[in-house]
CSV table of C-alpha atoms and ligand atoms in Angstrom, one decimal:
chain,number,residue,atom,x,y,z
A,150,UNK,CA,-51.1,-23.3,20.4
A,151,UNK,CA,-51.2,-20.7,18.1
A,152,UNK,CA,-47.4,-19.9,16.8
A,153,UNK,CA,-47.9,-18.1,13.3
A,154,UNK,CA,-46.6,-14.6,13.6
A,155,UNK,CA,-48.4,-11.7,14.8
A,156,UNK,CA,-48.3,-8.0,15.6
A,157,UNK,CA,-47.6,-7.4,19.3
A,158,UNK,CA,-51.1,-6.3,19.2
A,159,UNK,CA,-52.9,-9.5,17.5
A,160,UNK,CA,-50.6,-12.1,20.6
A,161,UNK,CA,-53.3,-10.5,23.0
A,162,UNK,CA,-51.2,-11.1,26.0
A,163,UNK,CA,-49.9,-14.4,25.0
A,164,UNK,CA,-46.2,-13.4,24.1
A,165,UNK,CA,-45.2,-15.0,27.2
A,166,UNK,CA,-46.4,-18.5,25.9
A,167,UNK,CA,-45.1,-18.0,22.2
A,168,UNK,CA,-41.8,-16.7,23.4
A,169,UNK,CA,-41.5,-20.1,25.8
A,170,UNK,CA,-42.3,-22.7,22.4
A,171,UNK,CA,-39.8,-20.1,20.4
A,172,UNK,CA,-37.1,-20.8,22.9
A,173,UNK,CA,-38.1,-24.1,23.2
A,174,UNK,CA,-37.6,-24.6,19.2
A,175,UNK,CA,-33.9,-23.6,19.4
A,176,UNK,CA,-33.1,-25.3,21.9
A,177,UNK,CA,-34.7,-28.4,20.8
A,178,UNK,CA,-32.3,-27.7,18.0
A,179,UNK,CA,-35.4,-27.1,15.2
A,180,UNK,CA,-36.3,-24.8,13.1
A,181,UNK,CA,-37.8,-21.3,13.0
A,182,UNK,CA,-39.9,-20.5,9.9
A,183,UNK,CA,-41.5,-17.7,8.2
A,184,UNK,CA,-44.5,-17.9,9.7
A,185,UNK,CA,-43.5,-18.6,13.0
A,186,UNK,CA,-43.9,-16.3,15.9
A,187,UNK,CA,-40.2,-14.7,16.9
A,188,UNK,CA,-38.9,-11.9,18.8
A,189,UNK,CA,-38.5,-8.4,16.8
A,190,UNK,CA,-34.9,-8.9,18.0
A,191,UNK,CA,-34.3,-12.1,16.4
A,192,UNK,CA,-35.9,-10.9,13.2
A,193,UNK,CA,-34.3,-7.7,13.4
A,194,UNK,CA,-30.7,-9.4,13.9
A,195,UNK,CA,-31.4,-11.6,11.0
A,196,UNK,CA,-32.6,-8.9,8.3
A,197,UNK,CA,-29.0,-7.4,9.0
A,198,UNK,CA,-27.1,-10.4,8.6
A,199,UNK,CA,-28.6,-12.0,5.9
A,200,UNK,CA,-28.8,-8.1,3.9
A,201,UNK,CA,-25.4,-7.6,4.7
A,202,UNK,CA,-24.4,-11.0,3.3
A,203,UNK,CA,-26.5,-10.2,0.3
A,204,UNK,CA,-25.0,-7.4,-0.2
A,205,UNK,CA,-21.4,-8.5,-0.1
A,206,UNK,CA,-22.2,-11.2,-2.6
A,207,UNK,CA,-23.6,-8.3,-5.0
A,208,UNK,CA,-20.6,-6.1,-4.1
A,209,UNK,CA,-18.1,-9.2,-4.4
A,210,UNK,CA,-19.0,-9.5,-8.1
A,211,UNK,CA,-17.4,-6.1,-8.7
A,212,UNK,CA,-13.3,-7.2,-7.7
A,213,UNK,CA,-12.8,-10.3,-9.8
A,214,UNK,CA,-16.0,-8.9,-12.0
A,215,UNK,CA,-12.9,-6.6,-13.4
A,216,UNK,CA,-10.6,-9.4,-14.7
A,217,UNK,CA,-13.5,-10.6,-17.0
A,218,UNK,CA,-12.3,-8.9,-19.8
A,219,UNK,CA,-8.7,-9.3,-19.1
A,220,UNK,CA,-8.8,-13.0,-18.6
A,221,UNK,CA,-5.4,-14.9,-19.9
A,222,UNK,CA,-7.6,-17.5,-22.2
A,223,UNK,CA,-10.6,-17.9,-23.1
A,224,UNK,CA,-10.8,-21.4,-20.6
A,225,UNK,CA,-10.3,-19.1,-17.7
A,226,UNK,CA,-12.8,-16.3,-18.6
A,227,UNK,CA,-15.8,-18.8,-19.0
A,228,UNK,CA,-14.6,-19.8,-15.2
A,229,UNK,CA,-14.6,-16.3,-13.8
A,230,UNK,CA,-17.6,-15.6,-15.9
A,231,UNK,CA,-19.6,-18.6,-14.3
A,232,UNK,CA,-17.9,-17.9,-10.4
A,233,UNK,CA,-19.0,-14.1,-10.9
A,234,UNK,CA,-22.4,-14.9,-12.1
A,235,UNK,CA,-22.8,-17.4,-9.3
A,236,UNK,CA,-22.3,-14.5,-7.0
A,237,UNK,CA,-25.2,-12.7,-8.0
A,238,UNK,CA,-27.2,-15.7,-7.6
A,239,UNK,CA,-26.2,-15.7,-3.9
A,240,UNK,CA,-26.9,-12.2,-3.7
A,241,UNK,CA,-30.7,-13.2,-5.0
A,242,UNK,CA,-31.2,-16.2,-2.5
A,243,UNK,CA,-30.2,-14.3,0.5
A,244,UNK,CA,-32.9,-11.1,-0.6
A,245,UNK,CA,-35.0,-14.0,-1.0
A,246,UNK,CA,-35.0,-15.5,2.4
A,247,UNK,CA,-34.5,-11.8,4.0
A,248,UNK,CA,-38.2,-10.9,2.0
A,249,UNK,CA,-39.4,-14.0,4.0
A,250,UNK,CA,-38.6,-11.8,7.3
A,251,UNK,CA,-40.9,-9.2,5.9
A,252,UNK,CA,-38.0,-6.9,4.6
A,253,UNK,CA,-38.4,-5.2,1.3
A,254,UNK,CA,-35.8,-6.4,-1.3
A,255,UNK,CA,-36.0,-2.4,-2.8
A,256,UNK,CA,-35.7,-0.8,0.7
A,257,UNK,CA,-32.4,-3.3,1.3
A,258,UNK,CA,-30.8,-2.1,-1.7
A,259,UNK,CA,-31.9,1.8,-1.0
A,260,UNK,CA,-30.2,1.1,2.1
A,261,UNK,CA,-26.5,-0.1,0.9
A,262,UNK,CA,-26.9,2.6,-1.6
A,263,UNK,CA,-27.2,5.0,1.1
A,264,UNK,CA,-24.5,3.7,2.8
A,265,UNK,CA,-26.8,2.7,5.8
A,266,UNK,CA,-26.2,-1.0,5.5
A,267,UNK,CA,-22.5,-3.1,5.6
A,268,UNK,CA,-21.1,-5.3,2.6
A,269,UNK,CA,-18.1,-7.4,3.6
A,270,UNK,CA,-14.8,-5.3,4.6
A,271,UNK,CA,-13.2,-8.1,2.0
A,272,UNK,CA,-14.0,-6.7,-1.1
A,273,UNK,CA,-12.9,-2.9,-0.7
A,274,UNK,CA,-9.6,-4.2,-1.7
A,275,UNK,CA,-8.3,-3.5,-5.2
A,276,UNK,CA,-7.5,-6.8,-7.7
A,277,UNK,CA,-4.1,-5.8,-9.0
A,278,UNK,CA,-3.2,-9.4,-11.2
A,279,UNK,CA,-5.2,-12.0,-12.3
A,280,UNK,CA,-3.4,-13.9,-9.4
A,281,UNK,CA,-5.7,-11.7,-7.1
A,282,UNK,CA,-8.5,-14.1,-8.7
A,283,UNK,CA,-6.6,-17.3,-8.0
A,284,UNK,CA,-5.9,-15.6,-4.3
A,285,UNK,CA,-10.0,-14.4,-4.1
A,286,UNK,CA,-11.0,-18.1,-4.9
A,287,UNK,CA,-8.7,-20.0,-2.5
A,288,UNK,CA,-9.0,-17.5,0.5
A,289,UNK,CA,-12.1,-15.4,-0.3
A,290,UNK,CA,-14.5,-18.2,-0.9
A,291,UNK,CA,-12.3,-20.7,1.7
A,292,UNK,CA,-12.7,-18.0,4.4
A,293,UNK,CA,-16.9,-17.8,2.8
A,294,UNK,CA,-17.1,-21.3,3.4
A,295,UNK,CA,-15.8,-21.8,6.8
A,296,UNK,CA,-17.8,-18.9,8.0
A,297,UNK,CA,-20.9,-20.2,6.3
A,298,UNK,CA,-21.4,-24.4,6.5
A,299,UNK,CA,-22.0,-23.9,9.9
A,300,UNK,CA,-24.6,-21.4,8.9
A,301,UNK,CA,-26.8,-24.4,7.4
A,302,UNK,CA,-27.6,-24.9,10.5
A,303,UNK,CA,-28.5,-21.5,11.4
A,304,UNK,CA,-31.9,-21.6,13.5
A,305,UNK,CA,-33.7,-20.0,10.8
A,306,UNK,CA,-35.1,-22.2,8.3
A,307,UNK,CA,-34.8,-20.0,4.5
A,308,UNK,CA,-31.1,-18.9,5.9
A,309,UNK,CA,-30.3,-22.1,6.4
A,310,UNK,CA,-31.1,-23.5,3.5
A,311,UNK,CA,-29.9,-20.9,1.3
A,312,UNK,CA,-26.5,-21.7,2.8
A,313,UNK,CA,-26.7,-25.5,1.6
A,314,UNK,CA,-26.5,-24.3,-2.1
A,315,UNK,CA,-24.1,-21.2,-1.4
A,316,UNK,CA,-21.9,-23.4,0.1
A,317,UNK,CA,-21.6,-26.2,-2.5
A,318,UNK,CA,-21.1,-23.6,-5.1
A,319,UNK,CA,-18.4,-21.2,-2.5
A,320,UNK,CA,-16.6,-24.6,-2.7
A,321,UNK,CA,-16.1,-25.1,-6.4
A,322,UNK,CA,-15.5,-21.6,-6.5
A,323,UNK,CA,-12.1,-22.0,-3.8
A,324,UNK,CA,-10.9,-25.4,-6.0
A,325,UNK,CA,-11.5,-23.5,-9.1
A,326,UNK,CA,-8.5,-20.4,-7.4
A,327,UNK,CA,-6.3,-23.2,-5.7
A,328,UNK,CA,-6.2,-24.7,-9.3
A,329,UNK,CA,-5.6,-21.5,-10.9
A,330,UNK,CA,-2.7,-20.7,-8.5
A,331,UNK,CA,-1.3,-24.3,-8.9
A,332,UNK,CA,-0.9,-23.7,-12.8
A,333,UNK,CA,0.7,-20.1,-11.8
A,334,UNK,CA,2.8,-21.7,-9.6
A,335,UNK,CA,4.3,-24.4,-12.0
A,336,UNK,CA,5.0,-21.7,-14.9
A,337,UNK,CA,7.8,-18.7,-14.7
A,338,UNK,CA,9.1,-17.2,-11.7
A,339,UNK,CA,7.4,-13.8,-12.6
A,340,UNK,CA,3.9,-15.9,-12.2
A,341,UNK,CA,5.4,-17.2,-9.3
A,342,UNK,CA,5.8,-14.1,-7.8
A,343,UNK,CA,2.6,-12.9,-8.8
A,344,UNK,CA,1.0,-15.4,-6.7
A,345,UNK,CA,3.0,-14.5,-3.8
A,346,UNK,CA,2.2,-10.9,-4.2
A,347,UNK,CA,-1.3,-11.4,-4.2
A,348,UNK,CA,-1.4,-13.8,-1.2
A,349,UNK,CA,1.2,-11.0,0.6
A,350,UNK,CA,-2.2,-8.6,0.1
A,351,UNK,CA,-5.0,-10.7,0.4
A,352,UNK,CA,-3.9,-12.6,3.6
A,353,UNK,CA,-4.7,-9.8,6.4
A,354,UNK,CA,-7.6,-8.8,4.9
A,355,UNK,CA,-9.0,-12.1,4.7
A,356,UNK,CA,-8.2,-13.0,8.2
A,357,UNK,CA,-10.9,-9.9,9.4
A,358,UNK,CA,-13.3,-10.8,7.3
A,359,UNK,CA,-14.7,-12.9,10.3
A,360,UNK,CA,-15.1,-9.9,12.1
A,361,UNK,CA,-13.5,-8.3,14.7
A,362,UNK,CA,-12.0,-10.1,17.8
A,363,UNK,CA,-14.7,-11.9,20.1
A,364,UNK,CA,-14.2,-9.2,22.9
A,365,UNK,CA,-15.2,-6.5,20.9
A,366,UNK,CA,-18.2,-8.2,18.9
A,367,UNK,CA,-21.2,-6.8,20.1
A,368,UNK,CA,-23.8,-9.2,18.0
A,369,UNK,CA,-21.8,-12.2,18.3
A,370,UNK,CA,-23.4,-13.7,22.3
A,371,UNK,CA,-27.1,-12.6,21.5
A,372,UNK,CA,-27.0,-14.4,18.1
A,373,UNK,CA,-25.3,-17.5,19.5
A,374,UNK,CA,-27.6,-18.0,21.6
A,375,UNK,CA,-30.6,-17.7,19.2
A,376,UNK,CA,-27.9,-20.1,17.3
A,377,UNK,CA,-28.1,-18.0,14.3
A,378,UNK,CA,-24.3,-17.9,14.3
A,379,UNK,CA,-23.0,-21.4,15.7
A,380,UNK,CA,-19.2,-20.5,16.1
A,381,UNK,CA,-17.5,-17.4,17.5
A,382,UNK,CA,-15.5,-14.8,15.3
A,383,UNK,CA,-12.2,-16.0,16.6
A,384,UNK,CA,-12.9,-19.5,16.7
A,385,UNK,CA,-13.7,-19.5,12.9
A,386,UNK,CA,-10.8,-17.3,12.1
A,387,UNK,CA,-8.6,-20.0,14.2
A,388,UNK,CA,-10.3,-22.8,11.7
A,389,UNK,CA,-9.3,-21.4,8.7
A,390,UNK,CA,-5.6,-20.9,9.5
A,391,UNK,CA,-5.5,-24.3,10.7
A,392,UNK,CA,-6.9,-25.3,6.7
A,393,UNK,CA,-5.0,-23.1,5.2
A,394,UNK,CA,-1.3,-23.3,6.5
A,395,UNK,CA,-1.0,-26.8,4.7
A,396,UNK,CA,-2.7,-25.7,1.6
A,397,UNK,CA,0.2,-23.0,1.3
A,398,UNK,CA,2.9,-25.7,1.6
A,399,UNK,CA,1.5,-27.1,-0.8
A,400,UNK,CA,1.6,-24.4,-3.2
A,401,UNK,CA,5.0,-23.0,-2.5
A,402,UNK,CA,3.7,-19.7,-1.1
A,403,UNK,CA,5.0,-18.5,2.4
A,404,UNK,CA,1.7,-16.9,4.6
A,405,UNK,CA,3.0,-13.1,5.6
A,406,UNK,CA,2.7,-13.4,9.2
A,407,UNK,CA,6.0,-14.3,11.1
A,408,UNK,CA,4.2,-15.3,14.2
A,409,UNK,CA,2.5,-17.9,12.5
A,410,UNK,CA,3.9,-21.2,13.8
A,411,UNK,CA,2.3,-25.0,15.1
A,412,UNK,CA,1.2,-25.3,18.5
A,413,UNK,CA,1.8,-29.2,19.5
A,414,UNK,CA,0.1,-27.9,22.7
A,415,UNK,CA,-2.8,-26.4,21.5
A,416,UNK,CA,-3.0,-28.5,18.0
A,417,UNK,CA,-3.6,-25.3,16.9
A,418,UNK,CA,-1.5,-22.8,15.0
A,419,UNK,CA,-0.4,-20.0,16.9
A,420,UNK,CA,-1.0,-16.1,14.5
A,421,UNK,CA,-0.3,-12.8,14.9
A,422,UNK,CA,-2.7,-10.4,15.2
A,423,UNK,CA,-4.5,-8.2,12.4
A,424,UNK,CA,-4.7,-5.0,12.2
A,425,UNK,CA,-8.5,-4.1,14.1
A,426,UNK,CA,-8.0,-0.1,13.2
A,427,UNK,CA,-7.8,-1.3,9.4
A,428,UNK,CA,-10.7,-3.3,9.6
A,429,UNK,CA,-12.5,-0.7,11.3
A,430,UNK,CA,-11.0,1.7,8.9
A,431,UNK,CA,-12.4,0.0,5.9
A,432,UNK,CA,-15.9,-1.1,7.8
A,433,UNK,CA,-16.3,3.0,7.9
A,434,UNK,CA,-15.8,3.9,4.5
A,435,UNK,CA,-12.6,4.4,4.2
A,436,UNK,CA,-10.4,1.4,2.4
A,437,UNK,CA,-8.6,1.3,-0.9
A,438,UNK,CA,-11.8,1.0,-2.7
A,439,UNK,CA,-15.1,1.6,-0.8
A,440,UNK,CA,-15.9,5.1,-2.9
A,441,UNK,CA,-15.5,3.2,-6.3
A,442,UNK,CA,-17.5,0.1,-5.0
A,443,UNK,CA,-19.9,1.9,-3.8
A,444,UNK,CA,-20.0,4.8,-7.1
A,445,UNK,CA,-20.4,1.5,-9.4
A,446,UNK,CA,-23.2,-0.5,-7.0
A,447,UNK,CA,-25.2,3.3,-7.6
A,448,UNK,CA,-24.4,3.3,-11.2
A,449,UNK,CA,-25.7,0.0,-11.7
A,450,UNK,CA,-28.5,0.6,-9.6
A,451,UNK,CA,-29.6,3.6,-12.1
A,452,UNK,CA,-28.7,2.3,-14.8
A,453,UNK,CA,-31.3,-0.8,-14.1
A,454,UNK,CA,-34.2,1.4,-13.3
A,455,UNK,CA,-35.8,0.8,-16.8
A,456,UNK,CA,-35.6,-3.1,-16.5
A,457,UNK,CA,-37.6,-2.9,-12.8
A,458,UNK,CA,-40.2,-0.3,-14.1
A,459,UNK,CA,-40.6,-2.2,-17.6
A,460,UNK,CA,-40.8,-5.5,-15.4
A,461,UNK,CA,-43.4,-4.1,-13.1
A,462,UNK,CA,-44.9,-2.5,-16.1
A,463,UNK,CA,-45.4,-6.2,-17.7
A,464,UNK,CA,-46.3,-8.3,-14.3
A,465,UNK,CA,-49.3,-5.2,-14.2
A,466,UNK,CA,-50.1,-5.7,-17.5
A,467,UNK,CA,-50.5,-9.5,-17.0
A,468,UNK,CA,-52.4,-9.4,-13.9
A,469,UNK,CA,-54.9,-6.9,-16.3
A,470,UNK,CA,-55.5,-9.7,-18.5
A,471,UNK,CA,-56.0,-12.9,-16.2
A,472,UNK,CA,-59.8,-13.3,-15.2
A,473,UNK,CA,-60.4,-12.3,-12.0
A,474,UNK,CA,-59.7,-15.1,-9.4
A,475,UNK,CA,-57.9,-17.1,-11.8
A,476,UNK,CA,-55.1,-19.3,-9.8
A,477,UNK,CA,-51.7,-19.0,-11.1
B,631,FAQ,N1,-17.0,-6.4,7.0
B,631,FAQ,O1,-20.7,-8.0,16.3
B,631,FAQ,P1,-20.1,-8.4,15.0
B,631,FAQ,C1,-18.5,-14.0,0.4
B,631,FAQ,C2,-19.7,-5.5,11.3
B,631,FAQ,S1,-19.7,-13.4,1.4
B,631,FAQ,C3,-17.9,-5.5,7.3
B,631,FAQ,O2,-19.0,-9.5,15.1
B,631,FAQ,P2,-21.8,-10.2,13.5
B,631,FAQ,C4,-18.8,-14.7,-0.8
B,631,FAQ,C5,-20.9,-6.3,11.7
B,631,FAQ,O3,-21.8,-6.4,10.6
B,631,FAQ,C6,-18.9,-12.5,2.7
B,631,FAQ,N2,-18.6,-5.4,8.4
B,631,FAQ,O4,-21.2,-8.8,13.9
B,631,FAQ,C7,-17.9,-14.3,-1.9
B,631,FAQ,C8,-21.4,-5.4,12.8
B,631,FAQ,O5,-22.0,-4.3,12.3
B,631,FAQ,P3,-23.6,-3.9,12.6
B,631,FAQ,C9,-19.9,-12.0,3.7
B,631,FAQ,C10,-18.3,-6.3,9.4
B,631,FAQ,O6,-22.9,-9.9,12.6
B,631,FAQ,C11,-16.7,-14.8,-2.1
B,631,FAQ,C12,-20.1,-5.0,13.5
B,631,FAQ,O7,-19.1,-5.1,12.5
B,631,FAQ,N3,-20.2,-13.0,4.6
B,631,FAQ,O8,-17.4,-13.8,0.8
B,631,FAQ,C13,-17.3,-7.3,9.2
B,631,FAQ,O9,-22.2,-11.0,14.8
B,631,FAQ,C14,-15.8,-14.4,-3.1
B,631,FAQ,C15,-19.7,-5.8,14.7
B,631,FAQ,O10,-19.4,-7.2,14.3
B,631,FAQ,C16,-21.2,-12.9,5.4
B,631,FAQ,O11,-21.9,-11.9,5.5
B,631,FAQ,C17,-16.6,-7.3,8.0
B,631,FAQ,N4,-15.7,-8.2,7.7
B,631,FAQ,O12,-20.6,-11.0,12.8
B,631,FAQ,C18,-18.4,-13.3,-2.8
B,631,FAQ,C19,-21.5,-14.1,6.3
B,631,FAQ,N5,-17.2,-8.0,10.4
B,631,FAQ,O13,-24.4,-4.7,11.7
B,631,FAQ,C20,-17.5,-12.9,-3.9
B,631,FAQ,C21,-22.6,-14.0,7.3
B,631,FAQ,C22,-18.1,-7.5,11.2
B,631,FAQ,O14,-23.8,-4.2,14.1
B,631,FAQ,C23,-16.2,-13.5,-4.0
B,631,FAQ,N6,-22.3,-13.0,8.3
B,631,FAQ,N7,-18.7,-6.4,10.6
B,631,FAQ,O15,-23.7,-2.4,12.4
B,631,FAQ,C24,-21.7,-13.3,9.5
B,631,FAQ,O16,-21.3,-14.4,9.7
B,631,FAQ,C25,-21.6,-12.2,10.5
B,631,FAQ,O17,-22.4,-11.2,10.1
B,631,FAQ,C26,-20.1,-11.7,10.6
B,631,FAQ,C27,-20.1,-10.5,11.6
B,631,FAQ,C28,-19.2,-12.7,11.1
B,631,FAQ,C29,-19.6,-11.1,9.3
């Protein structure tokens, strides 16, 4: 049976028998691959996830990106030098596997630019101490990783195996800010209570960047059940308070949510709600930072337009010189 991809046109009246061995794949629990045949749906959902992820790791260099400078010793700026530039290598996997859909890496960007395309509601959110570092590492990337392991087993195949490497690297990246605030936390009382500032901040917004509740997530059944997302919204949020909470005692920080309690019942912990209008809020355009986010990504953006053209400049010139039908 033929299952490479094809145009509607080029199946011939044989979608019904491609779409049967594509459902058949995921629910065998295998992998879909570049040049299988899918559903425009399934690759339409995944050029939006996996761009939107892209972006936010392009985005997410910009917050802690701002502390480089301002590091407290030279130890600590070579670790938020390495954690920031790590990020962008994220960024270039995910472009990477979304190319493999048949998206244009160029056309992604023009799209964020635009404002047409999401980045993650996290990173709207100004970085006021270098605790906010400590705070981005420990919830940021622990909220990153418990979103994303179970993306490594994401139905499709260049996702998936993106996330393998994202995730060992998100997970250095959270001991590196738990250590940070540990050290903070063992010095004065104002670094003290510059950790718990941060963590007062940080706390809410983290807990939406899962996304909004599971009754109001309109992508959340479809891709489940193409298991491209494994876990709902909700279910992931509940995961990472349940990691967190001890992680906090530990440190010496009190969590800012006074419904936040055990539930011997559940053996779960029991958390109050976040605010959905500030998520949608920020999701729209309009949080603490969107404008200068966005006004940076743009600047950036121009300001790189020499190194594409002289880069597409030299792979033209090289392609001149090889002999024609030369193998690379
Ligand atoms: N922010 O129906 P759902 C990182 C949108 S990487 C903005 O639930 P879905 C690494 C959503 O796109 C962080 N938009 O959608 C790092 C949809 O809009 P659309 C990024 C949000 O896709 C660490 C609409 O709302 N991670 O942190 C947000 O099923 C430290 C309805 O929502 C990923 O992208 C939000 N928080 O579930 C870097 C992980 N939530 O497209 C630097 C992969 C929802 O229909 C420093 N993505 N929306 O117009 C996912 O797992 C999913 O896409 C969700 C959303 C869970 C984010």
């Amino acid at each position: 049976m033929n299952t490479t991809r094809s145009s509607p046109a080029e199946t011939d009246g044989a979608e019904p028998v491609l779409q049967q061995h594509f459902d058949a794949t995921i629910a065998r629990d295998q992998r879909i691959e570049p040049r299988d045949w899918m559903p425009e749906g399934y690759r339409r959902t995944l050029i939006r996830q996996i761009a939107q992820h892209a972006h936010s790791e392009i985005i997410g260099m910009q917050p802690e990106g701002e502390w480089i400078t301002r590091a407290p010793s030279l130890r600590r700026k070579a670790i938020l030098f390495a954690k920031v530039q790590d990020e962008a290598g994220h960024g270039l996997y995910l472009y990477s596997a979304a190319e493999t859909l048949g998206a244009d890496r160029a056309d992604l960007t023009g799209r964020l630019i635009e404002g047409r395309q999401k980045y993650s509601s996290i990173f709207n959110y100004p970085t006021l101490s270098f605790a906010d570092v400590g705070v981005i590492g420990w919830f940021v990337d622990g909220a990153a990783i418990c979103n994303q392991v179970p993306l490594c087993r994401s139905s499709y195949g260049p996702y998936a195996r993106a996330m393998v490497r994202i995730c060992k690297e998100e997970s250095f990246h959270q001991r590196q800010g738990y250590e940070l605030l540990m050290t903070m936390m063992r010095g004065t009382r104002e670094q003290r209570e510059m950790v718990q500032d941060a963590v007062n901040r940080w706390w809410w917004p983290s807990l939406m960047m899962f996304g909004p509740p599971d009754d109001a997530s309109p992508n959340s059944a479809q891709s489940m059940a193409w298991k491209i997302k494994r876990h709902s919204n909700d279910e992931l949020r509940r995961r990472f308070v349940d990691m967190t909470v001890p992680q906090a005692e530990k440190l010496g920080v009190t969590l800012p949510d006074p419904e936040l309690r055990w539930n011997e019942e559940r053996g779960h912990h029991d958390f109050g709600t976040p605010d959905w209008d500030e998520l949608m809020r920020v999701i729209k355009g309009d949080g603490p930072c969107n404008d200068q986010r966005m006004e940076r990504r743009r600047t950036a953006h121009e300001e790189g337009s020499w190194v594409r053209e002289a880069a597409t400049a030299h792979a033209a010139k090289q392609a001149a010189r090889e002999p024609k039908g030369a193998v690379a």
